[in-house]
Coordinates of C-alpha atoms (C1' of nucleotides) in Angstrom, one line a residue:
Chain A
X1 CA -73.2 -139.4 133.9
X2 CA -69.7 -138.9 135.4
X3 CA -67.2 -141.7 135.2
X4 CA -65.2 -142.6 138.1
X5 CA -61.3 -142.2 137.9
X6 CA -61.1 -145.9 138.2
X7 CA -63.4 -146.8 135.3
X8 CA -61.6 -144.2 133.5
X9 CA -58.4 -145.8 133.9
X10 CA -59.8 -149.1 133.2
X11 CA -61.3 -148.0 129.9
X12 CA -57.9 -146.5 128.9
X13 CA -56.1 -149.7 129.7
X14 CA -58.6 -151.7 127.8
X15 CA -58.1 -149.4 124.6
X16 CA -54.4 -149.7 124.9
X17 CA -54.8 -153.4 125.0
X18 CA -57.1 -153.5 121.9
X19 CA -54.6 -151.4 120.1
X20 CA -51.9 -153.7 121.0
X21 CA -53.8 -156.7 119.8
X22 CA -54.6 -154.9 116.5
X23 CA -51.1 -154.2 116.0
X24 CA -50.2 -157.8 116.2
X25 CA -53.0 -158.6 114.0
X26 CA -51.6 -156.5 111.4
X27 CA -48.3 -158.1 111.9
X28 CA -49.8 -161.6 111.4
X29 CA -51.7 -160.5 108.5
X30 CA -48.4 -159.5 106.8
X31 CA -46.7 -162.7 107.6
X32 CA -49.6 -165.1 106.7
X33 CA -52.0 -163.1 104.6
X34 CA -55.1 -161.4 105.9
X35 CA -57.5 -164.5 105.5
X36 CA -55.0 -166.7 107.3
X37 CA -54.7 -164.8 110.5
X38 CA -55.7 -167.2 113.4
X39 CA -57.0 -166.4 116.7
X40 CA -54.5 -168.9 118.1
X41 CA -51.5 -167.1 116.6
X42 CA -52.8 -163.7 117.5
X43 CA -53.2 -164.8 121.2
X44 CA -49.7 -166.2 121.3
X45 CA -48.2 -163.0 119.8
X46 CA -49.8 -160.8 122.6
X47 CA -49.1 -163.2 125.2
X48 CA -52.6 -164.4 125.9
X49 CA -54.4 -167.7 125.7
X50 CA -56.8 -167.9 122.7
X51 CA -60.0 -167.9 124.4
X52 CA -58.9 -164.6 126.2
X53 CA -59.2 -162.7 123.0
X54 CA -63.0 -163.0 123.3
X55 CA -62.9 -160.4 126.1
X56 CA -61.7 -157.9 123.5
X57 CA -63.5 -159.2 120.4
X58 CA -66.8 -161.1 120.3
X59 CA -65.6 -163.0 117.2
X60 CA -63.2 -163.1 114.4
X61 CA -65.5 -161.2 112.2
X62 CA -65.3 -158.6 115.0
X63 CA -61.5 -158.5 114.8
X64 CA -61.6 -157.8 111.0
X65 CA -63.9 -155.2 111.7
X66 CA -61.8 -153.4 114.2
X67 CA -59.1 -153.6 111.9
X68 CA -61.2 -152.2 109.0
X69 CA -61.9 -149.4 111.2
X70 CA -58.4 -149.1 112.3
X71 CA -57.2 -148.9 108.7
X72 CA -59.8 -145.9 107.9
X73 CA -58.6 -144.2 110.8
X74 CA -55.0 -144.6 109.8
X75 CA -55.9 -143.1 106.5
X76 CA -57.7 -140.1 108.0
X77 CA -54.9 -139.5 110.2
X78 CA -52.5 -139.9 107.3
X79 CA -54.4 -137.4 105.1
X80 CA -54.7 -135.1 108.1
X81 CA -51.0 -134.8 108.6
X82 CA -50.5 -133.7 104.9
X83 CA -50.6 -130.2 104.2
X84 CA -53.2 -128.8 102.0
X85 CA -52.1 -126.8 99.0
X86 CA -53.8 -123.5 98.4
X87 CA -54.4 -124.3 94.7
X88 CA -57.3 -126.6 94.8
X89 CA -56.2 -128.6 91.7
X90 CA -52.8 -129.1 93.4
X91 CA -54.5 -130.1 96.5
X92 CA -56.6 -132.7 94.5
X93 CA -53.3 -134.1 92.8
X94 CA -51.7 -134.2 96.3
X95 CA -54.7 -136.2 97.6
X96 CA -54.3 -138.6 94.8
X97 CA -50.8 -139.1 95.4
X98 CA -51.4 -139.6 99.2
X99 CA -54.0 -142.2 98.6
X100 CA -51.8 -144.4 96.3
X101 CA -48.9 -143.9 98.7
X102 CA -51.1 -145.0 101.6
X103 CA -52.1 -148.1 99.6
X104 CA -48.7 -148.8 98.7
X105 CA -47.4 -148.6 102.1
X106 CA -49.2 -151.5 103.3
X107 CA -50.7 -154.0 100.8
X108 CA -52.8 -156.0 103.3
X109 CA -54.4 -153.0 104.6
X110 CA -55.2 -151.8 101.1
X111 CA -56.6 -155.4 100.5
X112 CA -58.9 -155.0 103.7
X113 CA -60.2 -151.5 103.1
X114 CA -60.6 -151.5 99.3
X115 CA -61.0 -155.2 98.2
X116 CA -63.7 -157.2 99.4
X117 CA -61.9 -160.5 99.7
X118 CA -62.6 -162.1 103.1
X119 CA -65.5 -164.4 102.6
X120 CA -68.4 -163.3 104.8
X121 CA -67.0 -160.3 106.2
X122 CA -69.1 -157.2 105.9
X123 CA -68.0 -153.8 107.9
X124 CA -70.3 -152.8 110.5
X125 CA -72.4 -149.6 110.3
X126 CA -69.9 -148.1 113.0
X127 CA -67.0 -148.9 110.8
X128 CA -68.6 -147.7 107.6
X129 CA -69.1 -144.3 109.2
X130 CA -65.3 -143.8 109.0
X131 CA -65.2 -145.0 105.3
X132 CA -68.0 -142.3 104.6
X133 CA -66.0 -139.7 106.3
X134 CA -63.0 -140.3 104.0
X135 CA -65.3 -140.4 101.0
X136 CA -66.9 -136.8 102.2
X137 CA -63.4 -135.5 102.5
X138 CA -62.5 -136.5 99.0
X139 CA -65.6 -135.3 97.6
X140 CA -65.1 -131.8 99.3
X141 CA -61.7 -131.5 97.7
X142 CA -63.2 -132.7 94.3
X143 CA -65.7 -129.9 94.8
X144 CA -63.1 -127.2 95.4
X145 CA -61.4 -128.4 92.2
X146 CA -64.5 -128.1 90.1
X147 CA -65.5 -131.8 89.8
X148 CA -69.1 -131.8 90.5
X149 CA -71.0 -134.5 88.6
X150 CA -71.2 -138.0 89.5
X151 CA -69.6 -139.3 86.4
X152 CA -66.5 -137.2 87.0
X153 CA -66.3 -138.4 90.4
X154 CA -66.7 -142.0 89.1
X155 CA -63.8 -141.5 86.8
X156 CA -61.6 -140.0 89.3
X157 CA -62.0 -142.9 91.8
X158 CA -61.3 -145.2 89.2
X159 CA -58.1 -143.5 88.3
X160 CA -57.1 -143.6 92.1
X161 CA -57.9 -147.1 92.5
X162 CA -56.2 -148.2 89.5
X163 CA -53.0 -146.6 90.4
X164 CA -53.2 -148.0 93.8
X165 CA -54.1 -151.4 92.5
X166 CA -51.2 -151.4 90.0
X167 CA -48.9 -150.2 92.7
X168 CA -49.8 -152.9 95.1
X169 CA -50.1 -155.6 92.7
X170 CA -46.9 -155.0 90.5
X171 CA -44.4 -153.0 92.4
X172 CA -45.1 -153.7 96.1
X173 CA -42.7 -151.8 98.2
X174 CA -41.9 -149.6 95.3
X175 CA -43.1 -146.2 94.1
X176 CA -43.5 -146.9 90.5
X177 CA -47.2 -146.1 90.1
X178 CA -47.2 -143.2 92.9
X179 CA -45.2 -141.4 90.5
X180 CA -47.8 -141.2 87.8
X181 CA -50.3 -139.6 90.2
X182 CA -49.6 -136.0 89.2
X183 CA -49.7 -137.0 85.7
X184 CA -52.9 -138.7 85.7
X185 CA -54.6 -136.0 87.6
X186 CA -53.3 -133.5 85.0
X187 CA -54.7 -135.7 82.2
X188 CA -58.1 -135.8 84.1
X189 CA -58.3 -132.2 84.4
X190 CA -57.3 -131.3 81.0
X191 CA -60.0 -133.7 79.8
X192 CA -62.6 -132.0 82.1
X193 CA -61.5 -128.5 80.8
X194 CA -62.0 -129.7 77.3
X195 CA -65.4 -131.1 78.0
X196 CA -66.4 -127.8 79.5
X197 CA -65.1 -125.9 76.5
X198 CA -66.9 -128.3 74.1
X199 CA -70.2 -127.9 75.9
X200 CA -70.1 -124.3 76.1
X201 CA -69.4 -124.1 72.5
X202 CA -72.4 -126.3 71.6
X203 CA -74.9 -124.3 73.5
Chain B
X1 CA -45.0 -191.4 69.7
X2 CA -48.5 -192.4 68.3
X3 CA -51.1 -192.5 70.9
X4 CA -53.6 -195.4 70.6
X5 CA -57.3 -194.6 69.9
X6 CA -57.9 -195.9 73.5
X7 CA -55.6 -193.7 75.4
X8 CA -56.9 -190.8 73.0
X9 CA -60.5 -191.4 74.2
X10 CA -59.3 -191.7 77.9
X11 CA -57.6 -188.4 77.6
X12 CA -60.7 -186.7 76.1
X13 CA -62.8 -188.2 78.8
X14 CA -60.5 -186.9 81.7
X15 CA -60.4 -183.5 80.2
X16 CA -64.1 -183.3 80.1
X17 CA -64.4 -184.3 83.6
X18 CA -61.8 -181.8 84.7
X19 CA -63.6 -179.1 82.9
X20 CA -66.8 -180.0 84.6
X21 CA -65.1 -180.0 87.9
X22 CA -63.8 -176.6 87.3
X23 CA -67.2 -175.6 86.3
X24 CA -68.7 -176.6 89.6
X25 CA -65.7 -174.8 91.3
X26 CA -66.6 -171.4 89.7
X27 CA -70.3 -172.0 90.8
X28 CA -69.2 -172.9 94.4
X29 CA -66.8 -169.8 94.4
X30 CA -69.6 -167.6 93.4
X31 CA -71.7 -168.9 96.1
X32 CA -69.4 -169.2 99.0
X33 CA -66.4 -166.9 98.1
X34 CA -63.3 -167.9 96.4
X35 CA -61.3 -168.6 99.5
X36 CA -64.2 -170.7 101.0
X37 CA -64.5 -173.1 98.4
X38 CA -64.0 -176.6 99.9
X39 CA -63.0 -179.9 98.2
X40 CA -66.0 -181.6 100.1
X41 CA -68.7 -179.4 98.6
X42 CA -67.0 -179.6 95.3
X43 CA -67.0 -183.4 95.3
X44 CA -70.6 -183.2 96.2
X45 CA -71.4 -181.0 93.4
X46 CA -69.8 -183.2 90.8
X47 CA -71.2 -186.4 92.2
X48 CA -67.7 -187.8 93.7
X49 CA -66.5 -188.5 97.0
X50 CA -64.2 -185.9 98.2
X51 CA -60.9 -188.0 97.9
X52 CA -61.6 -188.9 94.3
X53 CA -60.8 -185.2 93.5
X54 CA -57.2 -186.1 94.0
X55 CA -57.3 -188.1 90.9
X56 CA -57.6 -184.9 89.0
X57 CA -55.9 -182.3 91.2
X58 CA -53.0 -183.1 93.3
X59 CA -53.8 -180.5 95.9
X60 CA -56.1 -177.6 96.5
X61 CA -53.5 -175.0 95.3
X62 CA -53.5 -177.1 92.1
X63 CA -57.3 -176.4 91.7
X64 CA -56.8 -172.7 92.1
X65 CA -54.1 -173.0 89.7
X66 CA -56.4 -174.8 87.1
X67 CA -59.1 -172.3 87.6
X68 CA -56.5 -169.4 87.1
X69 CA -55.4 -170.9 83.9
X70 CA -59.2 -171.5 83.0
X71 CA -59.8 -167.9 83.9
X72 CA -57.1 -166.6 81.4
X73 CA -58.3 -168.9 78.8
X74 CA -61.7 -167.5 79.1
X75 CA -60.2 -164.1 78.8
X76 CA -58.2 -164.8 75.6
X77 CA -61.4 -166.5 74.1
X78 CA -63.6 -163.7 74.8
X79 CA -61.3 -161.0 73.3
X80 CA -60.9 -163.5 70.4
X81 CA -64.7 -163.4 69.8
X82 CA -64.6 -159.6 69.5
X83 CA -64.2 -158.0 66.1
X84 CA -61.1 -155.9 66.0
X85 CA -61.7 -152.3 64.6
X86 CA -59.6 -151.1 61.7
X87 CA -58.6 -147.9 63.5
X88 CA -56.1 -148.8 66.0
X89 CA -57.2 -146.1 68.4
X90 CA -60.7 -147.6 68.3
X91 CA -59.4 -151.2 68.6
X92 CA -57.7 -150.2 71.7
X93 CA -60.7 -148.4 73.2
X94 CA -62.7 -151.6 72.4
X95 CA -60.0 -153.7 74.1
X96 CA -60.3 -151.6 77.3
X97 CA -64.1 -151.8 77.2
X98 CA -63.8 -155.7 76.8
X99 CA -61.6 -156.1 79.6
X100 CA -63.6 -154.1 81.9
X101 CA -66.8 -155.8 80.9
X102 CA -65.1 -159.2 81.2
X103 CA -64.2 -158.2 85.0
X104 CA -67.7 -157.1 85.6
X105 CA -69.1 -160.4 84.1
X106 CA -67.5 -162.3 86.9
X107 CA -66.4 -160.7 90.2
X108 CA -64.7 -163.9 91.6
X109 CA -62.9 -164.6 88.3
X110 CA -61.6 -161.0 88.4
X111 CA -60.6 -161.7 92.0
X112 CA -58.6 -164.8 91.0
X113 CA -57.0 -163.4 88.0
X114 CA -56.2 -159.8 89.0
X115 CA -56.1 -159.7 92.8
X116 CA -53.8 -161.7 94.9
X117 CA -55.8 -162.6 97.7
X118 CA -55.7 -166.3 98.4
X119 CA -53.1 -166.9 101.1
X120 CA -50.3 -169.0 99.7
X121 CA -51.4 -169.4 96.2
X122 CA -49.0 -168.7 93.5
X123 CA -49.9 -169.5 89.9
X124 CA -47.5 -171.9 88.2
X125 CA -45.3 -171.2 85.4
X126 CA -47.6 -172.9 83.0
X127 CA -50.5 -170.7 84.0
X128 CA -48.4 -167.6 83.8
X129 CA -47.7 -168.3 80.3
X130 CA -51.4 -167.7 79.7
X131 CA -51.3 -164.4 81.5
X132 CA -48.2 -163.3 79.5
X133 CA -50.0 -164.2 76.4
X134 CA -52.9 -161.9 77.2
X135 CA -50.4 -159.2 78.2
X136 CA -48.5 -159.7 75.0
X137 CA -51.9 -159.3 72.8
X138 CA -52.6 -155.9 74.8
X139 CA -49.0 -154.7 74.1
X140 CA -49.2 -155.4 70.5
X141 CA -52.5 -153.5 70.3
X142 CA -50.9 -150.7 72.4
X143 CA -48.0 -150.5 69.9
X144 CA -50.5 -150.4 67.0
X145 CA -52.2 -147.2 68.7
X146 CA -48.8 -145.6 69.0
X147 CA -48.2 -146.4 72.6
X148 CA -44.6 -147.7 73.2
X149 CA -43.1 -146.3 76.5
X150 CA -43.2 -148.2 79.5
X151 CA -44.5 -145.2 81.3
X152 CA -47.5 -144.9 78.8
X153 CA -48.3 -148.6 79.2
X154 CA -48.1 -148.2 83.0
X155 CA -50.8 -145.6 83.1
X156 CA -53.0 -147.4 80.6
X157 CA -53.0 -150.6 82.6
X158 CA -53.7 -148.5 85.7
X159 CA -56.7 -147.1 83.8
X160 CA -58.1 -150.5 82.8
X161 CA -57.7 -151.9 86.2
X162 CA -59.2 -149.0 87.9
X163 CA -62.1 -149.0 85.8
X164 CA -62.5 -152.8 86.3
X165 CA -62.0 -152.6 90.0
X166 CA -64.5 -149.9 90.7
X167 CA -67.0 -151.8 88.4
X168 CA -66.7 -154.9 90.6
X169 CA -66.5 -153.4 94.0
X170 CA -69.1 -150.6 93.6
X171 CA -71.5 -151.9 90.8
X172 CA -71.4 -155.6 90.6
X173 CA -73.6 -156.8 87.9
X174 CA -73.9 -153.5 86.4
X175 CA -72.3 -151.6 83.6
X176 CA -71.7 -148.2 85.3
X177 CA -67.9 -148.0 85.0
X178 CA -67.7 -150.1 81.7
X179 CA -69.4 -147.1 80.1
X180 CA -66.4 -145.0 81.0
X181 CA -64.2 -147.0 79.2
X182 CA -64.2 -144.9 75.8
X183 CA -64.2 -141.6 77.6
X184 CA -61.3 -142.6 79.5
X185 CA -59.3 -143.8 76.5
X186 CA -60.0 -140.8 74.7
X187 CA -58.7 -138.8 77.7
X188 CA -55.5 -140.9 77.7
X189 CA -54.9 -140.6 74.0
X190 CA -55.6 -136.8 73.9
X191 CA -52.8 -136.6 76.9
X192 CA -50.6 -138.7 74.7
X193 CA -51.0 -136.3 71.8
X194 CA -50.5 -133.3 73.9
X195 CA -47.3 -134.6 75.4
X196 CA -46.0 -135.6 71.9
X197 CA -46.8 -132.0 70.8
X198 CA -45.0 -130.6 73.7
X199 CA -41.9 -132.6 73.3
X200 CA -41.7 -131.7 69.6
X201 CA -42.1 -127.9 70.3
X202 CA -39.3 -128.2 73.0
X203 CA -36.8 -129.5 70.4
Chain C
dG1 C1' -60.8 -194.3 89.0
dT2 C1' -63.8 -194.5 92.7
dC3 C1' -64.7 -196.0 97.0
dT4 C1' -64.6 -196.3 102.4
dA5 C1' -62.2 -195.3 106.2
dT6 C1' -59.3 -192.6 108.6
dA7 C1' -55.3 -189.6 109.8
dT8 C1' -54.2 -185.2 111.1
dT9 C1' -54.5 -180.7 111.9
dC10 C1' -56.5 -176.7 112.7
dG11 C1' -59.9 -173.5 113.1
dG12 C1' -63.5 -170.7 116.0
dA13 C1' -66.1 -170.8 120.1
dT14 C1' -68.0 -171.9 125.0
dA15 C1' -68.0 -173.4 130.1
dG16 C1' -66.6 -172.6 134.3
dA17 C1' -62.8 -172.3 138.0
dC18 C1' -59.9 -168.6 139.8
Chain D
dG1 C1' -59.8 -160.7 132.8
dT2 C1' -57.4 -164.6 132.5
dC3 C1' -56.9 -169.1 132.7
dT4 C1' -57.5 -174.5 131.7
dA5 C1' -60.0 -177.8 129.4
dT6 C1' -62.9 -179.0 125.9
dC7 C1' -66.2 -178.9 122.3
dC8 C1' -67.3 -179.2 117.7
dG9 C1' -66.8 -178.6 113.3
dA10 C1' -64.4 -178.3 109.1
dA11 C1' -60.5 -178.7 106.2
dT12 C1' -57.0 -181.2 103.4
dA13 C1' -54.8 -185.3 102.6
dT14 C1' -53.5 -190.4 102.6
dA15 C1' -53.9 -195.7 102.8
dG16 C1' -55.7 -199.3 100.7
dA17 C1' -59.7 -202.2 99.1
dC18 C1' -62.4 -202.9 94.9

DNA sequence: GTCTATATTCGGATAGAC
DNA sequence: GTCTATCCGAATATAGAC
């Protein structure tokens, strides 16, 4: 199962090309809207003829899927670059801030990853694996901060997506809702503590 | 400026027809996705030929705009049917629940009203008036509950949109996040009280 | 107001030469 | 892998008769 040096280079070339195409696809999506990206424009942008794109993607849905996967890789990479605080609660607050910031940094990416808005597009299993990877990372960090029930997770995810959504929808390019992240996590954790205390006292 | 009985009836007929067309447009949007609604299918559904739709809407964007306005009228009507609790905090909690429920009742409507997802579509000024009307209603109710600063409003709107988003994205047709509305408002108000106390003590 | 007919543009996708 | 050529379908929109 040893690949020849030639095929090695070929694979590498191909991956570089795919990456370049994806890059232009994001640019077009920013310019025209995600649903309005066309394979013709995309081919133009990368200096290919439109049918040649089919060498790299077998359909338009496949292109969206690759963008979806790319977006989640970006998210995982971004979270990976951030230092994790020692205090688990602080680490959680930072994660929330990072998520909201990540969304606010690219409205279109946010749209593709977190809103299901392209008619007919469903991420493939392979792409969903990346989404799950992120979800597990978040759950692990929640666990460390003492958030264990599904209900608590549900509420927290709602808080994150709400901040991200308002940020993207009402202050694109800004940081208005990003700045509320710490406050919201504090609020959430205080509520958690209050509930724990209440439960203990009722026993 | 007195309209004749004839033109009166004509206007009424026309409005009824527009309403019927909008009704079918919503159905198609549910079936195919909002962005995938076509004037051909729509004309078919209402028993007209496709060009005849241009008697009622001057473009496709105009149709979306009418749907947008219709959606906000539905929202205002829905909130209007709900009894307003005497306790302002309870009234606020109910409003939040109602908003989330409203979103969860129609994913596509939620998408059109609260996510900006159709490339090139911008609501007209006339339609935005309805959106503003709703926003004012919400602000008034917040005011009654003692929420007055912009930051507090910002956080509250994030909470609502987060609950609504998670509901439509992850439990469409269900009530999973609707049920967290009361808890989230409680949490928010408790935080508000805590902040007020802190501020008072620091003076 | 509704129709037929059609313009126009644009989209994704395929066949087959090089 | 890339190209030319082309298919096919679908979309919005307009002209003009009735």
